Coordinates of C-alpha atoms in Angstrom, one line a residue:
M1 CA 0.0 0.0 0.0
K2 CA 2.9 2.4 0.8
I3 CA 4.5 1.8 -2.5
F4 CA 1.2 2.2 -4.4
S5 CA 0.5 5.4 -2.5
R6 CA 3.9 6.8 -3.4
V7 CA 3.5 5.8 -7.1
V8 CA 0.1 7.6 -7.2
A9 CA 1.5 10.6 -5.5
L10 CA 4.4 10.8 -7.8
V11 CA 2.3 10.4 -10.9
L12 CA -0.1 13.2 -9.7
F13 CA 2.9 15.4 -8.8
S14 CA 4.6 14.8 -12.2
I15 CA 1.4 15.9 -14.0
T16 CA 1.4 19.1 -11.9
L17 CA 5.1 19.6 -12.5
L18 CA 4.8 19.3 -16.2
A19 CA 1.9 21.7 -16.3
T20 CA 3.9 24.3 -14.4
C21 CA 7.0 23.7 -16.6
R22 CA 5.5 24.1 -20.0
G23 CA 7.0 27.5 -20.6
E24 CA 10.6 28.0 -21.6
T25 CA 11.2 31.5 -20.5
P26 CA 12.4 32.4 -17.0
T27 CA 9.5 34.8 -16.5
D28 CA 6.8 32.1 -16.5
I29 CA 5.0 32.2 -13.1
P30 CA 2.9 29.2 -12.1
E31 CA -0.5 30.0 -10.5
G32 CA -0.3 31.0 -6.9
F33 CA 3.4 31.8 -6.9
N34 CA 5.1 35.1 -6.4
P35 CA 8.6 36.2 -7.6
L36 CA 11.2 37.0 -5.0
P37 CA 12.7 40.4 -5.6
I38 CA 15.4 41.0 -8.2
A39 CA 16.5 44.6 -7.8
S40 CA 19.9 46.2 -8.4
D41 CA 20.0 47.4 -4.8
L42 CA 19.1 43.9 -3.5
T43 CA 16.0 45.2 -1.8
G44 CA 14.2 42.4 0.1
W45 CA 17.5 40.6 0.8
E46 CA 19.9 40.4 3.7
G47 CA 23.3 38.9 4.3
G48 CA 23.9 35.6 6.2
S49 CA 26.1 32.7 6.9
T50 CA 26.0 29.1 8.3
A51 CA 25.0 30.3 11.8
D52 CA 22.3 29.4 14.3
P53 CA 19.7 32.2 13.8
R54 CA 19.0 32.3 17.5
K55 CA 22.6 33.5 18.1
I56 CA 23.0 36.1 15.4
T57 CA 23.7 39.6 16.9
E58 CA 22.6 42.8 15.3
A59 CA 26.2 43.8 14.7
Q60 CA 26.9 40.6 12.8
Q61 CA 23.7 41.0 10.7
L62 CA 24.7 44.5 9.7
K63 CA 28.2 43.3 8.8
W64 CA 26.7 40.6 6.5
N65 CA 24.3 43.1 5.0
D66 CA 27.2 45.3 4.0
E67 CA 29.1 42.3 2.6
I68 CA 26.5 41.2 0.1
K69 CA 26.8 44.5 -1.7
E70 CA 30.4 43.6 -2.6
H71 CA 29.8 40.1 -3.8
W72 CA 26.2 39.9 -5.1
S73 CA 24.8 41.8 -8.1
V74 CA 21.9 41.8 -10.5
D75 CA 22.4 41.1 -14.3
G76 CA 19.0 41.6 -16.0
D77 CA 16.7 39.0 -14.6
E78 CA 19.6 37.1 -12.9
I79 CA 21.1 37.3 -9.4
V80 CA 24.8 36.8 -9.6
S81 CA 27.3 35.8 -6.9
D82 CA 31.1 36.0 -7.4
G83 CA 31.4 33.0 -5.1
H84 CA 32.7 34.9 -2.0
G85 CA 31.4 36.7 1.0
A86 CA 28.1 36.3 2.9
H87 CA 25.0 34.4 1.7
L88 CA 22.2 36.2 0.1
V89 CA 19.2 35.7 2.4
T90 CA 15.5 36.6 2.1
A91 CA 14.5 39.3 4.5
K92 CA 11.2 37.5 5.0
K93 CA 10.9 34.3 7.0
Y94 CA 8.9 31.4 5.6
R95 CA 7.1 28.5 7.2
D96 CA 5.7 26.0 4.7
F97 CA 6.3 26.7 1.1
E98 CA 6.9 25.7 -2.5
F99 CA 9.9 27.2 -4.2
W100 CA 11.1 27.3 -7.8
V101 CA 14.6 28.4 -8.8
D102 CA 16.8 28.2 -11.9
W103 CA 20.5 28.0 -11.2
K104 CA 23.7 27.8 -13.2
L105 CA 27.2 26.9 -11.9
S106 CA 30.6 27.6 -13.2
P107 CA 33.0 24.7 -13.5
A108 CA 33.9 23.2 -10.1
G109 CA 31.1 25.3 -8.7
D110 CA 29.6 24.6 -5.2
S111 CA 26.5 26.2 -3.9
G112 CA 23.3 25.5 -1.9
I113 CA 19.8 26.6 -0.9
Y114 CA 19.3 26.8 2.9
L115 CA 15.7 26.1 4.0
R116 CA 14.5 27.9 7.1
E117 CA 18.1 28.9 7.8
M118 CA 19.3 25.3 7.7
P119 CA 21.8 23.8 5.3
Q120 CA 21.0 22.7 2.6
V121 CA 19.9 21.6 -0.8
Q122 CA 23.3 21.0 -2.3
L123 CA 24.2 22.3 -5.7
W124 CA 27.6 21.4 -7.2
D125 CA 29.4 20.2 -10.3
P126 CA 29.3 16.4 -10.7
A127 CA 32.2 16.6 -13.1
N128 CA 34.5 18.2 -10.5
K129 CA 36.7 15.2 -9.6
A130 CA 38.2 17.0 -6.6
A131 CA 34.8 17.0 -5.0
H132 CA 33.9 13.4 -5.7
K133 CA 35.2 12.4 -2.3
H134 CA 32.4 14.5 -0.9
G135 CA 29.8 13.0 -3.2
A136 CA 29.6 15.5 -6.0
D137 CA 29.5 12.7 -8.5
K138 CA 26.1 11.7 -7.2
G139 CA 24.6 15.0 -8.3
S140 CA 22.8 18.0 -6.9
G141 CA 19.5 18.5 -5.2
A142 CA 19.9 16.4 -2.0
L143 CA 20.2 17.4 1.7
W144 CA 23.9 17.0 2.0
N145 CA 24.0 18.0 5.7
N146 CA 21.6 15.2 6.6
N147 CA 23.2 12.2 8.2
G148 CA 20.4 9.8 7.0
E149 CA 17.6 9.9 4.5
G150 CA 17.8 12.5 1.8
K151 CA 21.6 13.0 2.0
W152 CA 22.1 11.7 -1.5
P153 CA 19.9 12.3 -4.6
L154 CA 17.8 9.5 -5.9
V155 CA 19.1 10.1 -9.4
L156 CA 21.8 12.2 -11.1
A157 CA 19.7 14.9 -12.7
D158 CA 22.1 17.8 -13.3
K159 CA 22.4 19.4 -16.7
P160 CA 26.0 19.8 -18.0
T161 CA 27.8 22.4 -16.0
G162 CA 27.3 25.9 -17.5
E163 CA 23.7 25.1 -18.5
W164 CA 20.7 26.3 -16.5
N165 CA 19.0 23.8 -14.1
R166 CA 15.4 24.2 -13.0
M167 CA 14.6 23.0 -9.5
Y168 CA 11.4 22.7 -7.4
V169 CA 11.6 22.5 -3.6
R170 CA 8.7 21.9 -1.2
M171 CA 9.2 22.3 2.5
V172 CA 6.2 21.3 4.6
G173 CA 6.5 20.5 8.3
P174 CA 10.0 19.0 8.6
Y175 CA 9.8 17.3 5.2
V176 CA 11.5 18.3 2.0
R177 CA 10.8 17.2 -1.6
V178 CA 13.1 18.2 -4.4
V179 CA 12.6 17.8 -8.1
L180 CA 15.6 18.7 -10.3
N181 CA 15.1 19.0 -14.1
D182 CA 11.8 17.0 -13.9
E183 CA 13.5 14.2 -11.8
L184 CA 12.5 13.4 -8.3
V185 CA 15.8 13.6 -6.3
V186 CA 14.5 13.9 -2.7
D187 CA 11.2 12.1 -1.7
D188 CA 9.8 13.9 1.3
A189 CA 12.9 13.4 3.5
K190 CA 13.0 14.9 7.0
L191 CA 15.4 17.9 7.1
E192 CA 17.7 17.5 10.1
N193 CA 18.4 20.4 12.3
Y194 CA 22.0 21.2 11.6
F195 CA 22.5 23.3 14.7
D196 CA 20.9 20.7 17.1
R197 CA 20.6 17.2 15.8
K198 CA 18.3 16.2 18.6
A199 CA 15.8 19.0 17.8
E200 CA 13.2 19.4 15.1
P201 CA 13.9 21.8 12.2
F202 CA 13.0 25.4 12.9
A203 CA 9.3 26.0 12.3
E204 CA 10.1 29.0 10.1
G205 CA 13.1 30.8 8.8
R206 CA 14.8 32.6 5.9
I207 CA 15.9 31.1 2.6
H208 CA 19.6 31.4 1.8
L209 CA 21.4 31.4 -1.5
Q210 CA 24.9 30.2 -0.7
T211 CA 28.0 29.9 -3.0
H212 CA 31.6 28.7 -2.6
G213 CA 34.5 30.1 -4.6
S214 CA 33.1 30.6 -8.1
E215 CA 30.4 32.5 -10.0
T216 CA 26.9 31.2 -9.5
R217 CA 23.7 32.6 -11.1
F218 CA 20.1 32.3 -10.0
R219 CA 16.9 33.4 -11.8
R220 CA 13.2 32.7 -11.8
L221 CA 13.0 32.6 -8.0
L222 CA 9.3 31.9 -7.2
I223 CA 7.6 31.1 -4.0
R224 CA 4.2 30.0 -2.8
E225 CA 3.4 30.0 0.9
I226 CA 1.4 26.9 1.8
P227 CA -1.6 27.7 4.1
A228 CA -1.7 25.9 7.5
D229 CA -4.6 23.6 6.7
E230 CA -3.0 22.5 3.4
A231 CA 0.4 22.0 5.1
N232 CA -1.2 19.9 7.9
E233 CA -2.9 17.7 5.3
L234 CA 0.3 17.2 3.3
T235 CA 2.3 16.4 6.5
S236 CA -0.3 13.9 7.6
T237 CA -0.2 12.2 4.1
I238 CA 3.6 12.0 4.1
E239 CA 3.7 10.5 7.6
A240 CA 1.0 8.0 6.8
N241 CA 3.0 6.8 3.8
N242 CA 6.3 6.5 5.8

């Protein structure tokens, strides 16, 4: 029954995914989604790092805010990182949400999407042999900082490095689903709390764009906040199928 339920859920999800992916341009916005800001002055964004949000001081936050101006920029409809400095972080906190993002790495690139402040949906170059010891050859889209389920992607779904990848992330309750280039790579795995492994993930938090050492580009950042009743129903369904 569990396998059958998962198959049905995946089929229904795939139909929805294809419906929202029909367009080819980065400006397509699926129903119910809103774009995150892409403004030259980075309005709507703050700086950040891999830090427990409960321990971030005002002085540290201001320092990161200044830092992003040096390392992040906007190029048309793309947000660009030079690979150094603070993370680019939404000023707004999110609870349960669906998130679309297109991303493109440089060779040997290493990046990530933090969910509710916690690392991370891993993005990296599978062809970078130096990072194979860390698992880069397995592909992007998984929860690399998990110790258990979800640490590795179910399939290698990356486009060749230098091409755009399209990724969907759903965070509901503690569970994360990731679809990369129309391939399911994380199947509602529980996101571990990086800052306290014995605790549940934070109930809400900011989304981070993180990069390591080389240029990374993001575009088509779209988000839909999931209402509490819908989130509760989804969480119940996930847990019933586990």
